Short mmCIF file of C-alpha atoms and ligand atoms in Angstrom, two decimals:
data_model
loop_
_atom_site.label_atom_id
_atom_site.label_comp_id
_atom_site.label_asym_id
_atom_site.label_seq_id
_atom_site.Cartn_x
_atom_site.Cartn_y
_atom_site.Cartn_z
CA MET A 1 93.92 104.68 143.04
CA ALA A 2 93.03 101.20 141.83
CA ASP A 3 89.32 100.99 142.55
CA ALA A 4 86.84 98.81 140.72
CA PHE A 5 86.08 101.56 138.20
CA GLU A 6 89.62 101.84 136.85
CA GLY A 7 88.71 98.88 134.63
CA ILE A 8 86.33 101.11 132.65
CA LEU A 9 88.71 101.83 129.78
CA GLY A 10 88.10 104.62 127.28
CA GLN A 11 84.88 105.86 128.92
CA PRO A 12 85.87 108.56 131.43
CA GLN A 13 82.35 110.02 131.71
CA VAL A 14 80.81 106.63 132.40
CA ARG A 15 83.53 105.87 134.94
CA ASP A 16 83.03 109.16 136.80
CA PHE A 17 79.24 108.86 136.75
CA LEU A 18 79.19 105.31 138.11
CA ARG A 19 81.86 106.03 140.70
CA ALA A 20 79.94 109.07 141.95
CA SER A 21 76.68 107.09 142.06
CA VAL A 22 78.22 104.34 144.20
CA ARG A 23 80.03 106.79 146.50
CA SER A 24 76.91 108.81 147.16
CA ASP A 25 74.83 105.62 147.34
CA HIS A 26 72.55 106.84 144.56
CA ILE A 27 71.99 103.42 143.06
CA THR A 28 68.91 102.85 140.92
CA HIS A 29 67.42 99.41 140.40
CA ALA A 30 67.99 99.36 136.64
CA TYR A 31 70.67 100.76 134.33
CA LEU A 32 70.68 100.70 130.55
CA PHE A 33 74.21 100.91 129.10
CA LEU A 34 73.88 102.11 125.50
CA GLY A 35 76.75 102.10 123.04
CA PRO A 36 78.25 100.45 119.95
CA ALA A 37 80.11 97.11 119.99
CA GLY A 38 83.60 97.60 121.39
CA SER A 39 82.64 100.49 123.66
CA ASN A 40 83.42 98.44 126.76
CA LYS A 41 79.90 98.03 128.14
CA THR A 42 80.32 94.50 129.49
CA ALA A 43 83.51 95.28 131.39
CA SER A 44 81.85 98.39 132.79
CA ALA A 45 78.85 96.35 133.92
CA TYR A 46 81.17 93.97 135.79
CA ALA A 47 83.00 96.95 137.31
CA LEU A 48 79.70 98.31 138.63
CA ALA A 49 78.75 94.84 139.89
CA ARG A 50 82.05 94.66 141.78
CA ALA A 51 81.46 97.98 143.47
CA LEU A 52 77.87 97.07 144.35
CA LEU A 53 78.77 93.71 145.88
CA CYS A 54 82.09 94.58 147.55
CA PRO A 55 81.73 94.39 151.35
CA GLU A 56 84.59 96.90 151.71
CA SER A 57 83.09 99.56 149.48
CA ARG A 58 80.61 100.75 152.11
CA THR A 59 83.25 101.31 154.77
CA ALA A 60 85.78 102.70 152.29
CA GLY A 61 83.51 105.36 150.82
CA GLY A 62 82.19 103.46 147.81
CA GLY A 63 83.96 101.38 145.21
CA LEU A 64 87.40 101.83 146.72
CA CYS A 65 88.38 98.19 146.80
CA GLY A 66 88.79 96.01 143.72
CA LYS A 67 90.95 93.46 145.52
CA CYS A 68 88.90 91.62 148.17
CA ASP A 69 87.59 88.08 147.67
CA SER A 70 84.21 89.32 146.45
CA CYS A 71 85.80 91.71 143.92
CA ALA A 72 88.13 88.95 142.70
CA ARG A 73 85.19 86.59 142.16
CA VAL A 74 83.21 89.15 140.20
CA GLY A 75 86.35 89.87 138.16
CA ARG A 76 86.68 86.15 137.35
CA LYS A 77 82.98 86.05 136.47
CA SER A 78 82.41 83.43 139.14
CA HIS A 79 80.46 85.31 141.80
CA PRO A 80 77.22 83.43 142.54
CA ASP A 81 75.28 86.69 142.87
CA VAL A 82 76.24 88.19 139.52
CA HIS A 83 74.15 86.71 136.73
CA TYR A 84 75.14 87.36 133.14
CA MET A 85 72.68 86.44 130.41
CA GLU A 86 72.43 86.94 126.67
CA PRO A 87 69.73 86.13 124.13
CA ALA A 88 69.40 82.36 123.67
CA GLY A 89 67.14 82.41 120.63
CA ALA A 90 68.09 82.71 116.99
CA ASN A 91 66.25 86.03 116.84
CA GLY A 92 66.93 87.28 120.32
CA TRP A 93 65.58 86.84 123.82
CA LEU A 94 63.13 84.04 124.49
CA ILE A 95 60.08 84.48 126.65
CA GLU A 96 61.17 81.42 128.74
CA GLN A 97 64.48 83.11 129.51
CA VAL A 98 62.69 86.16 130.82
CA ARG A 99 60.37 83.99 132.92
CA ASP A 100 63.41 82.21 134.41
CA ILE A 101 64.83 85.59 135.41
CA ALA A 102 61.52 86.63 136.94
CA ALA A 103 61.48 83.40 139.01
CA ASP A 104 65.10 83.84 140.11
CA VAL A 105 64.93 87.50 141.10
CA PRO A 106 62.95 87.04 144.37
CA LEU A 107 65.45 84.43 145.72
CA ALA A 108 67.88 85.72 148.35
CA PRO A 109 71.49 86.41 147.35
CA ILE A 110 73.92 83.52 148.03
CA GLN A 111 76.99 85.40 149.26
CA ALA A 112 76.60 89.14 148.95
CA ALA A 113 74.04 91.64 150.22
CA ARG A 114 72.83 92.25 146.67
CA LYS A 115 72.28 90.46 143.38
CA VAL A 116 73.19 91.89 139.99
CA TYR A 117 71.69 90.76 136.68
CA ILE A 118 73.62 91.75 133.57
CA LEU A 119 71.42 91.26 130.51
CA ASP A 120 73.28 91.62 127.22
CA ARG A 121 71.78 92.75 123.90
CA VAL A 122 68.42 93.97 125.20
CA ASP A 123 68.11 95.57 121.77
CA LEU A 124 67.26 91.98 120.76
CA MET A 125 64.38 91.73 123.23
CA GLY A 126 61.12 91.70 121.27
CA THR A 127 57.72 92.84 122.44
CA SER A 128 56.55 89.55 124.01
CA PRO A 129 59.63 88.84 126.15
CA ALA A 130 59.80 92.55 127.01
CA ASN A 131 56.19 92.53 128.19
CA ALA A 132 56.90 89.45 130.31
CA PHE A 133 59.87 91.27 131.82
CA LEU A 134 58.33 94.68 132.57
CA LYS A 135 56.86 93.87 135.96
CA THR A 136 60.18 92.43 137.20
CA LEU A 137 62.11 95.35 135.82
CA GLU A 138 59.76 97.88 137.35
CA GLU A 139 59.58 96.57 140.89
CA PRO A 140 62.49 94.30 141.71
CA PRO A 141 63.29 93.48 145.35
CA ALA A 142 65.46 96.14 147.03
CA ASP A 143 68.57 93.95 146.87
CA VAL A 144 68.46 93.50 143.07
CA VAL A 145 70.15 95.70 140.44
CA PHE A 146 69.67 95.18 136.70
CA ILE A 147 72.31 96.28 134.21
CA LEU A 148 70.95 96.07 130.67
CA LEU A 149 73.26 96.41 127.68
CA GLY A 150 72.13 97.59 124.25
CA ARG A 151 73.54 99.10 121.07
CA THR A 152 71.42 102.18 120.31
CA ARG A 153 68.52 103.96 121.92
CA ASP A 154 66.12 103.42 119.01
CA THR A 155 66.67 99.64 118.98
CA VAL A 156 65.66 99.20 122.62
CA LEU A 157 61.92 99.12 123.22
CA PRO A 158 60.75 102.37 124.88
CA THR A 159 58.89 100.37 127.54
CA ILE A 160 62.26 98.96 128.65
CA ALA A 161 64.34 102.12 128.22
CA SER A 162 61.88 104.30 130.12
CA ARG A 163 62.26 102.14 133.24
CA CYS A 164 66.05 102.45 133.35
CA GLN A 165 68.73 104.99 134.09
CA VAL A 166 70.34 105.37 130.65
CA VAL A 167 74.16 105.50 130.60
CA PRO A 168 75.53 106.48 127.16
CA PHE A 169 78.82 104.97 125.96
CA ARG A 170 80.84 106.70 123.24
CA HIS A 171 82.40 105.08 120.17
CA ILE A 172 86.12 104.60 120.82
CA PRO A 173 88.17 105.36 117.65
CA PRO A 174 90.53 102.48 116.62
CA SER A 175 93.77 104.39 117.23
CA GLU A 176 92.65 105.40 120.71
CA ALA A 177 91.49 101.84 121.41
CA ALA A 178 94.94 100.49 120.49
CA GLY A 179 96.55 103.13 122.72
CA ILE A 180 94.39 102.10 125.68
CA VAL A 181 95.23 98.42 125.23
CA SER A 182 98.97 99.24 124.85
CA GLN A 183 98.89 101.32 128.00
CA ASN A 184 97.26 98.55 129.99
CA THR A 185 99.46 95.71 128.77
CA GLY A 186 102.77 97.20 127.63
CA ALA A 187 102.21 95.67 124.18
CA GLY A 188 103.23 97.60 121.07
CA SER A 189 100.49 99.31 119.07
CA ASP A 190 100.56 96.72 116.24
CA GLN A 191 100.15 93.89 118.71
CA ALA A 192 97.40 95.81 120.53
CA ARG A 193 95.46 96.27 117.27
CA GLN A 194 95.86 92.56 116.45
CA ALA A 195 94.56 91.57 119.88
CA ILE A 196 91.55 93.91 119.55
CA GLU A 197 90.74 92.29 116.18
CA ALA A 198 91.14 88.79 117.63
CA CYS A 199 88.64 89.75 120.35
CA GLY A 200 86.03 91.15 117.98
CA GLY A 201 86.67 94.74 119.06
CA SER A 202 86.40 94.26 122.82
CA LEU A 203 89.06 96.26 124.66
CA SER A 204 88.78 94.44 127.96
CA GLU A 205 89.01 91.05 126.25
CA ALA A 206 92.01 92.29 124.27
CA VAL A 207 93.71 93.26 127.53
CA SER A 208 93.18 89.81 129.04
CA PHE A 209 94.12 88.18 125.71
CA LEU A 210 97.55 89.84 125.95
CA ARG A 211 97.91 89.27 129.67
CA GLU A 212 96.99 85.58 129.66
CA SER A 213 99.68 83.65 131.50
CA GLY A 214 102.07 81.66 129.33
CA ASN A 215 100.90 83.64 126.28
CA GLU A 216 98.51 80.82 125.43
CA ARG A 217 96.17 82.98 123.39
CA LEU A 218 99.02 84.60 121.48
CA GLY A 219 100.32 81.13 120.63
CA PHE A 220 96.83 80.16 119.50
CA ARG A 221 96.65 83.20 117.23
CA THR A 222 100.04 82.35 115.72
CA ARG A 223 98.83 78.80 115.03
CA VAL A 224 95.68 80.05 113.29
CA LEU A 225 97.75 82.43 111.15
CA THR A 226 100.14 79.60 110.19
CA MET A 227 97.20 77.46 109.11
CA LEU A 228 95.77 80.29 107.04
CA ALA A 229 99.13 80.83 105.34
CA SER A 230 99.06 77.33 103.83
CA ILE A 231 95.35 76.93 103.28
CA ASP A 232 95.26 77.71 99.55
CA ARG A 233 97.56 74.72 98.98
CA ALA A 234 95.87 72.36 101.47
CA ASP A 235 93.75 69.46 100.20
CA ASP A 236 90.33 68.71 101.66
CA TRP A 237 91.64 66.16 104.13
CA GLU A 238 94.24 68.56 105.45
CA ILE A 239 91.54 71.17 105.92
CA VAL A 240 89.39 68.74 107.90
CA GLU A 241 92.41 67.95 110.10
CA HIS A 242 93.10 71.65 110.61
CA ALA A 243 89.49 72.16 111.62
CA ARG A 244 89.75 69.36 114.22
CA GLU A 245 92.88 70.95 115.59
CA LEU A 246 91.16 74.33 115.91
CA VAL A 247 88.33 72.74 117.88
CA ARG A 248 90.84 70.99 120.14
CA LEU A 249 92.73 74.24 120.73
CA SER A 250 89.49 76.05 121.46
CA ARG A 251 88.74 73.57 124.22
CA ALA A 252 92.22 73.72 125.78
CA PRO A 253 91.54 76.70 128.09
CA LEU A 254 88.64 74.73 129.63
CA ASP A 255 91.01 72.75 131.86
CA ALA A 256 92.02 75.91 133.70
CA VAL A 257 88.41 77.04 134.04
CA ARG A 258 87.36 73.60 135.28
CA ALA A 259 90.14 73.47 137.89
CA HIS A 260 89.01 76.87 139.11
CA GLN A 261 85.41 75.72 139.35
CA GLU A 262 86.34 72.59 141.29
CA ARG A 263 88.15 74.74 143.84
CA GLU A 264 85.13 76.99 144.12
CA ILE A 265 82.78 74.06 144.75
CA ALA A 266 85.18 72.65 147.36
CA GLU A 267 85.28 76.01 149.17
CA HIS A 268 81.51 76.21 149.31
CA ALA A 269 80.57 72.58 149.86
CA ASP A 270 80.64 72.89 153.66
CA PHE A 271 78.31 75.79 154.22
CA LEU A 272 76.00 76.03 151.22
CA GLU A 273 72.71 74.25 150.86
CA LYS A 274 72.27 71.69 148.10
CA SER A 275 70.01 74.00 146.08
CA ALA A 276 72.57 76.79 146.14
CA LEU A 277 75.32 74.37 145.12
CA ARG A 278 73.17 73.19 142.25
CA GLN A 279 72.79 76.80 141.13
CA ILE A 280 76.57 77.21 141.17
CA GLU A 281 77.04 74.01 139.19
CA ALA A 282 74.54 75.13 136.58
CA ARG A 283 76.39 78.43 136.28
CA HIS A 284 79.68 76.56 135.89
CA LYS A 285 78.25 74.55 133.02
CA ARG A 286 77.08 77.71 131.29
CA ARG A 287 80.51 79.27 131.83
CA LEU A 288 82.26 76.28 130.23
CA SER A 289 80.15 76.40 127.10
CA ALA A 290 80.48 80.18 126.95
CA LYS A 291 84.27 79.84 127.18
CA THR A 292 84.38 77.36 124.28
CA ARG A 293 82.23 79.68 122.22
CA GLU A 294 84.49 82.61 123.08
CA CYS A 295 87.52 80.68 121.75
CA LEU A 296 85.70 79.64 118.59
CA GLU A 297 84.59 83.23 118.07
CA GLN A 298 88.19 84.34 118.47
CA THR A 299 89.19 81.92 115.72
CA ILE A 300 86.55 83.44 113.45
CA HIS A 301 87.69 86.98 114.33
CA ILE A 302 91.34 86.15 113.63
CA ALA A 303 90.43 84.52 110.30
CA SER A 304 88.19 87.38 109.17
CA SER A 305 90.79 89.94 110.17
CA TRP A 306 93.37 88.03 108.10
CA LEU A 307 91.00 87.87 105.15
CA ARG A 308 90.31 91.62 105.37
CA ASP A 309 94.08 92.12 105.25
CA VAL A 310 94.31 90.02 102.08
CA MET A 311 91.53 92.18 100.62
CA ALA A 312 93.38 95.35 101.61
CA VAL A 313 96.47 94.20 99.72
CA CYS A 314 94.33 93.11 96.76
CA ALA A 315 92.70 96.55 96.68
CA GLY A 316 96.09 98.28 96.63
CA THR A 317 96.00 99.55 100.22
CA PRO A 318 98.60 97.36 101.99
CA GLU A 319 99.07 100.08 104.63
CA LEU A 320 95.72 99.00 106.11
CA VAL A 321 97.02 95.52 107.00
CA ILE A 322 96.48 94.85 110.71
CA ASN A 323 98.20 91.48 111.06
CA THR A 324 101.59 92.90 110.14
CA ASP A 325 103.38 89.90 111.64
CA ALA A 326 101.78 87.73 108.92
CA ALA A 327 102.43 90.20 106.09
CA PRO A 328 104.44 87.86 103.77
CA ALA A 329 101.67 85.22 103.77
CA ILE A 330 99.01 87.89 103.32
CA HIS A 331 100.81 89.32 100.28
CA ALA A 332 101.31 85.83 98.85
CA ALA A 333 97.60 85.01 99.28
CA ALA A 334 96.58 88.31 97.69
CA ALA A 335 98.72 87.70 94.61
CA GLY A 336 96.32 85.25 92.97
CA ALA A 337 93.08 86.33 94.64
CA ASP A 338 89.96 88.01 93.36
CA LEU A 339 88.45 90.80 95.43
CA ALA A 340 84.79 89.94 94.83
CA ARG A 341 85.31 86.29 95.75
CA LEU A 342 87.21 87.29 98.91
CA GLY A 343 84.33 89.57 99.82
CA ARG A 344 81.84 86.71 99.54
CA ALA A 345 84.05 84.51 101.73
CA LEU A 346 84.27 87.27 104.33
CA VAL A 347 80.49 87.64 104.48
CA ALA A 348 80.17 83.85 104.82
CA ILE A 349 82.62 83.59 107.72
CA GLU A 350 81.11 86.51 109.54
CA ALA A 351 77.77 84.71 109.37
CA LEU A 352 79.34 81.74 111.17
CA GLN A 353 79.28 83.73 114.40
CA GLY A 354 75.51 83.64 114.34
CA MET A 355 75.59 79.91 113.64
CA LEU A 356 77.55 79.29 116.82
CA ALA A 357 74.65 80.81 118.70
CA TYR A 358 72.30 78.28 117.04
CA ASN A 359 74.38 75.46 118.52
CA VAL A 360 75.90 74.32 115.26
CA SER A 361 78.67 71.91 116.26
CA PRO A 362 82.15 73.45 116.61
CA GLU A 363 83.51 70.88 114.14
CA THR A 364 81.02 71.89 111.44
CA CYS A 365 81.66 75.53 112.11
CA MET A 366 85.45 75.25 111.81
CA ASP A 367 85.13 73.08 108.65
CA MET A 368 82.95 75.75 107.07
CA LEU A 369 85.33 78.49 108.14
CA LEU A 370 88.38 76.93 106.53
CA PHE A 371 86.61 75.77 103.36
CA GLU A 372 85.10 79.23 102.85
CA ILE A 373 88.52 80.81 103.12
CA LYS A 374 90.04 78.32 100.70
CA ASP A 375 87.22 79.00 98.22
CA GLY A 376 87.70 82.71 98.70
CA LEU A 377 91.39 82.43 97.94
CA ASN A 378 91.36 80.24 94.87
CA GLY A 379 87.77 79.31 94.09
CA THR A 380 88.54 75.63 93.40
CA SER A 381 85.31 74.42 94.96
CA SER A 382 81.89 74.94 93.41
CA ALA A 383 80.32 76.15 96.67
CA SER A 384 79.84 79.90 96.90
ZN1 ZN B 401 86.14 94.44 147.18
#
C-alpha cells in the first residue's frame, strides 16, 4: 500500500499516528515535530502535507494516494501551497520573517483546498519572533496547517509548544538507519552509510542521493574523495582551482531544477493571476539558492566524514572508517597526521556550515574548506 505516509522511514509510531489522523479527519491547525537531527522530521512533514493537500485522499479514505499531480508536486517541493521556511538570521528566526508569514497566512491557497507551512528549527525562534507569531499560530484560518520542526522539547519556547499537537520522533540508531536506506534503494550497507554521511544524517536525502538519475551525486562524491586524496600534496594554486571546481559542481544540478521550474511556469501562465505567478517565481528563486546550499553542505559533509575517517585510523580504530571505498587514501593521509591538529580542522570545517547560512560566498567557503583540511593533514600553513 503505497500511500503518502510510506515515505516516513524509521518512525512507525509517527507514521501510524499521522495516517490515523488524516483518515479520521482529526487534523489540528498546528503540529510540532520534535526529534534529533536525522530522525526524518522534514520528510514526514512533506508526507503529511501531501496527504492534507491531495484531492484524492478525501474520496479514498485519507492519505491513500501519493501519485496524483498534487502529491507529485509536494514530493518535488514545488507545490505553491506548501511553504517551507527556516531561520534566516545568524542566531535564528527574524521577526521580519515571522511578520511575512503572518501577512501570507490569510491569502487564499493557489491550487489546493489548504495551505501548509513547514517551519524548520523552531527551537531557534527567540522570544520576540515567537511573540510576533503567537496570534497567527493560535488562530490561523481554517484552511491553514502549520508543521513546526524542532530538536528537543526544552529548546522550544513553551508558548509555542503549548499551542501545538506535539509529535515525538525517536533517535534512529546508525545501523538501523543504514538498513532503512539499503532497503529503500537496494544499495549495500557500506554505500548506504556513506550516503547518510554525505547528507548530514538525513535518511530521506540519502535515499534520493542514491536514487538520483545518472548517479550524478555519487559521481560528485567520488570527485570530492579524489580531491581529498591528493590534497596534502597540492600547492595553494591547485587548492584554489579545486575549490572553483567544487563550486561549479555544486551548481550543476541547478540546470535540472531550472528546467523543471520553467515547465511549471509555462503550465500555470494561462490561468494564474500575475500576483500568484510572482509568488511562484519568488519561491523558485528561493529553491535555487537552497539547492546550491544543499550541494555545498554535501561537500562539507563528505569532507568532514573523510576527515573523521582519517582520525579513526590515526586513533587506531580503522574499523570505524565509513568511506571504505577511499580506504587506501585515508590510511595514507593518516600515516603522517597528528590527531589534535586533525581535530581542530574538523571543528573548523563543521563551522563552515553555519557560515553558508550567513551568505558567505561559495568560493570563499570551499577555499576555507580545502585549506583547513590541508592544514589539518600536514600543518604547513600558519593558520590554525
Ligand atoms: Zn494525491
